[in-house]
XYZ file of C-alpha atoms in Angstrom:
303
model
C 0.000 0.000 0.000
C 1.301 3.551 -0.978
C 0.284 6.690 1.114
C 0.148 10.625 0.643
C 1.314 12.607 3.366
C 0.378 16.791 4.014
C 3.933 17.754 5.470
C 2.327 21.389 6.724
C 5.544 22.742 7.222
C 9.233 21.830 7.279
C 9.977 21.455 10.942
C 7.369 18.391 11.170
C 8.046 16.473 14.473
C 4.645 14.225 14.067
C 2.668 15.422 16.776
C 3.548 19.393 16.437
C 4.715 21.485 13.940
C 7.484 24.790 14.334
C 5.869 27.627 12.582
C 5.209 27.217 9.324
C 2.395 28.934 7.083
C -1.063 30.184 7.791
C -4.128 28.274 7.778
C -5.350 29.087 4.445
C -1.750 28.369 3.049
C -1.916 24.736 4.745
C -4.841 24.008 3.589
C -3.653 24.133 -0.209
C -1.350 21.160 0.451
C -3.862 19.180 2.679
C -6.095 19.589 -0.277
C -4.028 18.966 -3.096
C -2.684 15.512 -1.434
C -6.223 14.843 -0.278
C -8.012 14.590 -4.001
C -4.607 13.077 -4.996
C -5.712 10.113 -2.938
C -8.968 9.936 -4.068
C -8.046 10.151 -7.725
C -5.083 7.395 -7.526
C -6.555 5.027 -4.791
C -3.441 5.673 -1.835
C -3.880 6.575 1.497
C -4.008 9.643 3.129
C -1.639 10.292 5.802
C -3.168 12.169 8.718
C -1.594 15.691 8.778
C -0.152 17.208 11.997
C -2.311 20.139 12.155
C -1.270 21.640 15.843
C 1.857 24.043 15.556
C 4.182 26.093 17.784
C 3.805 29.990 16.229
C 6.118 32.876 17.922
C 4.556 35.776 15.911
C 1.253 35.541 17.264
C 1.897 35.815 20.172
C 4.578 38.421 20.234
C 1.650 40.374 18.369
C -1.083 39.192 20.664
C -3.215 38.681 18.038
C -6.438 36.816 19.369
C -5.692 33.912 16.904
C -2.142 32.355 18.156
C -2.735 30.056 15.142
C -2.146 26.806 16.940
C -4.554 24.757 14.898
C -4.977 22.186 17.673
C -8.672 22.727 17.763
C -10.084 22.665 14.056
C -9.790 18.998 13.243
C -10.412 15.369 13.779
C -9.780 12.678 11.617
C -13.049 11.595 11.103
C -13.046 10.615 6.921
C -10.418 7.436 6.824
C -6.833 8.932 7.078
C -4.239 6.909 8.606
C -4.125 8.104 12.145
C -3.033 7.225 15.611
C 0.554 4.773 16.417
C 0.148 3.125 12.893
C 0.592 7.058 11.645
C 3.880 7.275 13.448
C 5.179 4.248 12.531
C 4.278 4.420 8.435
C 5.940 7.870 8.681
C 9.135 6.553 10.535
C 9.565 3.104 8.540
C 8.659 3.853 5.133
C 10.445 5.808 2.480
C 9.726 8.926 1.287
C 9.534 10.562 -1.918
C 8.537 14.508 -2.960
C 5.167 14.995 -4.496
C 7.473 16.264 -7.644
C 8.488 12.410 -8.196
C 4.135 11.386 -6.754
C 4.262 9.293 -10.079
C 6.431 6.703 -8.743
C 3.724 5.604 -6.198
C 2.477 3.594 -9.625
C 5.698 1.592 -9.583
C 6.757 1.532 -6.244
C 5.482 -0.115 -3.268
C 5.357 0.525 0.091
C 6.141 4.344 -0.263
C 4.922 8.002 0.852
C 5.133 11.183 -1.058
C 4.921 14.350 0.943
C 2.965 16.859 -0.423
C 4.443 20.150 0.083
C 3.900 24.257 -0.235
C 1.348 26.200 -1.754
C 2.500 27.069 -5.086
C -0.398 26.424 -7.277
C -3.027 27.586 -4.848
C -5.739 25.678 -6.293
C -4.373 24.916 -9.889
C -4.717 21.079 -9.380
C -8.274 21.357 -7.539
C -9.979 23.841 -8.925
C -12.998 21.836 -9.762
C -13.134 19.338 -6.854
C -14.383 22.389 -4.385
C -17.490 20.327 -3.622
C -15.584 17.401 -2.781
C -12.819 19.569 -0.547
C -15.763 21.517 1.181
C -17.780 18.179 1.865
C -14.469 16.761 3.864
C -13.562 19.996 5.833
C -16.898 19.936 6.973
C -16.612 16.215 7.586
C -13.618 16.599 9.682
C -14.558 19.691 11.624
C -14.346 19.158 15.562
C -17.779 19.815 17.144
C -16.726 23.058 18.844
C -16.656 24.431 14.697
C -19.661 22.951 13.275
C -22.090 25.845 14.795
C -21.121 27.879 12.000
C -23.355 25.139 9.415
C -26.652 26.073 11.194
C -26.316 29.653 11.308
C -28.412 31.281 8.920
C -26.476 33.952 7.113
C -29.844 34.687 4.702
C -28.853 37.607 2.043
C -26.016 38.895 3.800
C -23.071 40.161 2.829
C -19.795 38.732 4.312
C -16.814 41.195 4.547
C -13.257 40.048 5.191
C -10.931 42.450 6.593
C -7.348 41.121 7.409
C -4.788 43.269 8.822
C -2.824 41.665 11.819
C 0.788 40.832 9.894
C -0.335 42.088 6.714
C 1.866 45.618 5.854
C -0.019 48.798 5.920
C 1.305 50.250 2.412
C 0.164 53.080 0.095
C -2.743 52.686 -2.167
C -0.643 53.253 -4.743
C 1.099 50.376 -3.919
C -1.555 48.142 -3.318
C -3.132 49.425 -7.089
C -0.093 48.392 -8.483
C -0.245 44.179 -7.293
C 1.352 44.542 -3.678
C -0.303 41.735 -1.899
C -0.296 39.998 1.637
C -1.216 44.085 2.482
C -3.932 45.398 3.915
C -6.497 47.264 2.452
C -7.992 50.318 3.256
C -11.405 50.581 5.449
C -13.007 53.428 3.780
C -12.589 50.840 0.284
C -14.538 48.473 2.444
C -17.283 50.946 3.215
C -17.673 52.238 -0.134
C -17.922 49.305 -1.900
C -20.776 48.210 0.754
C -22.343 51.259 -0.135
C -22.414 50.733 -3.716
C -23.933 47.081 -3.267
C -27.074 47.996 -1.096
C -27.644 50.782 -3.511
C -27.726 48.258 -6.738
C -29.223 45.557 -4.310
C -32.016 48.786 -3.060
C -31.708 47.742 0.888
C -30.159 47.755 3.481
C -28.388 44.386 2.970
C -26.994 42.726 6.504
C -23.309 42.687 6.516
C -21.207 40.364 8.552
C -17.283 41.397 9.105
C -14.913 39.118 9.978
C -11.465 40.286 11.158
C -8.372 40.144 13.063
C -7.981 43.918 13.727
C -9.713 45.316 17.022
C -12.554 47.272 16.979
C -10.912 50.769 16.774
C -9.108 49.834 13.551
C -12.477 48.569 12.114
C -14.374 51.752 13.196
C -15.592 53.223 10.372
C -16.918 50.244 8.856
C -18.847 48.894 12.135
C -20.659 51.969 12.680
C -22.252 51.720 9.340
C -26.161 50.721 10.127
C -26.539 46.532 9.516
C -23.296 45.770 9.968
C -22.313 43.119 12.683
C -18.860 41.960 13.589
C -19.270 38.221 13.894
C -16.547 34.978 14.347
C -16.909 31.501 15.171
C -14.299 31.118 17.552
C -12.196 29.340 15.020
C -10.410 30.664 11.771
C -11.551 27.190 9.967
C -15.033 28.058 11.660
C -14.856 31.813 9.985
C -13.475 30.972 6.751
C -16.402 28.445 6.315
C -18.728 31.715 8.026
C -17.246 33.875 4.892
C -18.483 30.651 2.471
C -22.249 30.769 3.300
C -22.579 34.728 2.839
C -24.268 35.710 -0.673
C -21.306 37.593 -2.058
C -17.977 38.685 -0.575
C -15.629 41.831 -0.163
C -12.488 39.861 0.379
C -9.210 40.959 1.404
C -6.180 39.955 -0.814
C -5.151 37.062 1.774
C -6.033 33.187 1.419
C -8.388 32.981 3.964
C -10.415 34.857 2.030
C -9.425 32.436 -1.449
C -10.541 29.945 0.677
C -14.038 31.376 1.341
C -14.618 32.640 -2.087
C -13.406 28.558 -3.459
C -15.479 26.857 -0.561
C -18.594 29.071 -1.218
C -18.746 30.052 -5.285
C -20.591 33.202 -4.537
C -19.448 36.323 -6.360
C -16.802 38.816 -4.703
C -15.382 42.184 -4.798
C -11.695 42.735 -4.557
C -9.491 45.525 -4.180
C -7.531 46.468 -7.815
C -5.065 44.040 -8.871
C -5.078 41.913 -5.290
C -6.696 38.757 -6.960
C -4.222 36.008 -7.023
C -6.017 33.594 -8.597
C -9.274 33.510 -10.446
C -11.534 30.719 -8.386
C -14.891 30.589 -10.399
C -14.760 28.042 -12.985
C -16.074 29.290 -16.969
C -19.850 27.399 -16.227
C -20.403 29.262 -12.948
C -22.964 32.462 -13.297
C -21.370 34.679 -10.120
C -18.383 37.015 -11.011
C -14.812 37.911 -9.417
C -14.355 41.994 -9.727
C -11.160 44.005 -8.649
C -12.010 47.943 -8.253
C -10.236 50.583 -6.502
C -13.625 52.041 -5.107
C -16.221 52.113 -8.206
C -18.162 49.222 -9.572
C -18.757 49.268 -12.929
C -22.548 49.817 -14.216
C -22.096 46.332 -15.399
C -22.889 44.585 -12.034
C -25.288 46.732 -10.586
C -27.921 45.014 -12.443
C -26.401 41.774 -11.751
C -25.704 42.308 -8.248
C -29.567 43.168 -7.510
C -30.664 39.818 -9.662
C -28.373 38.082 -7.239
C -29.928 38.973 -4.190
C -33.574 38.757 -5.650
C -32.844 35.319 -5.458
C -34.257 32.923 -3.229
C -31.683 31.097 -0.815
């Protein structure tokens, strides 16, 4: 029997990781190796999801990005002492060389990095969303019975992300944050082509001071699930999205298929396949006439 393994980061120690990338980073290798298994009949390896982060803390961000608390292996990985020993007795190859698991018995390829994003999944979203939701631990799955109606979900990240010069940002700077006025004028422009007062749910890891301007606006609710795998999954079930340039918020917009709105030139990768009706826009602060039409069909929809 051959296996595929997630290695999450490069200081794996098998029960805890040392640093290593964000959630919505990880996630593109657990992915990639986890339709990899289902299209070439291996096993999946059980990931090691919990990690040891300095920069959280030493930024006190409310998120120390541990990742001990999203997950159980509820969907058939390899888990528990036989998951030890497979990845201390057998040989290991790079996902690069994945093709020699046809030849070769008794081997693992490690799936590594997000380079790609989701170049090798892009149309197995229903299959990737059906198995994070399968693996969820309890304490996450409140977010599946809340009933987000036609609301608008708003991702603002700033934490680590650099605070740089519109210019800047216009011109393809990413993993920056974006400004909050763009964030209340492009809600603006959406309940005016949608003709109400649409709710509007922000998710964050700035404090309330930074996200002032934008929370006083009338119907607009700051709202998390206690979780980032919780919130991204919150951002999914919204009816369109002002994302932020990160991958948390590629991860909403590829887990929920609902059109978004994203600041000029910040879209890394284009997530809606050709067949899907909903639309990926990057403005600086105007949406064209274009969508206003489309945007108000959208939420005369019933959910």
């Amino acid at each position: 029997m051959n296996y595929v393994y997630p290695k999450l980061s490069e200081h794996d120690l098998g029960v805890v990781r040392i640093g290593g990338a964000g959630l919505g980073n990880i996630l593109f290798t657990y992915a990639r190796a986890l339709v990899y298994a289902r299209d070439h009949e291996v096993q999946l390896i059980w990931p090691t999801w919990p990690s040891i982060k300095i920069g959280p803390i030493l930024r006190r961000e409310k998120d120390k990005r541990f990742y001990a608390d999203l997950f159980q292996n509820n969907e058939g990985a390899v888990g528990g002492l036989r998951r030890l020993w497979l990845l201390m007795r057998y040989p290991h190859i790079p996902e690069a060389d994945k093709e020699l698991l046809e030849e070769r018995e008794d081997v693992i390829a490690d799936f590594e990095g997000f380079e790609g994003c989701f170049s090798d999944i892009l149309y197995d979203y229903a299959f990737v969303r059906e198995n994070i939701q399968g693996i969820l631990k309890d304490k996450n799955r409140k977010v599946l019975e809340f009933d987000f109606g036609d609301s608008i979900g708003i991702h603002v990240r700033l934490g680590d992300f650099a605070r740089v010069s519109e210019k800047e940002l216009a011109e393809g700077r990413h993993d920056s944050a974006l400004p909050i006025r763009w964030y209340v004028q492009i809600l603006r422009q959406l309940r005016e082509a949608a003709g109400r007062s649409l709710r509007a749910y922000v998710f964050s890891d700035g404090n309330d001071e930074e996200l002032a301007e934008l929370l006083q606006m009338p119907d607009v609710e700051r709202l998390t699930f206690g979780s980032s795998i919780a919130d991204i999954l919150g951002l999914s079930r919204t009816k369109m999205l002002i994302a932020s340039g990160s991958s948390f918020s590629m991860w909403a917009r590829y887990l929920g298929r609902q059109s978004c709105i994203c600041y000029a030139n910040q879209i890394k990768q284009k997530i809606l396949t050709p067949e899907e009706d909903n639309f990926e826009l990057e403005t600086d602060g105007e949406l064209p006439e274009w969508t206003k039409e489309r945007i108000r069909e959208i939420f005369d929809q019933k959910s």
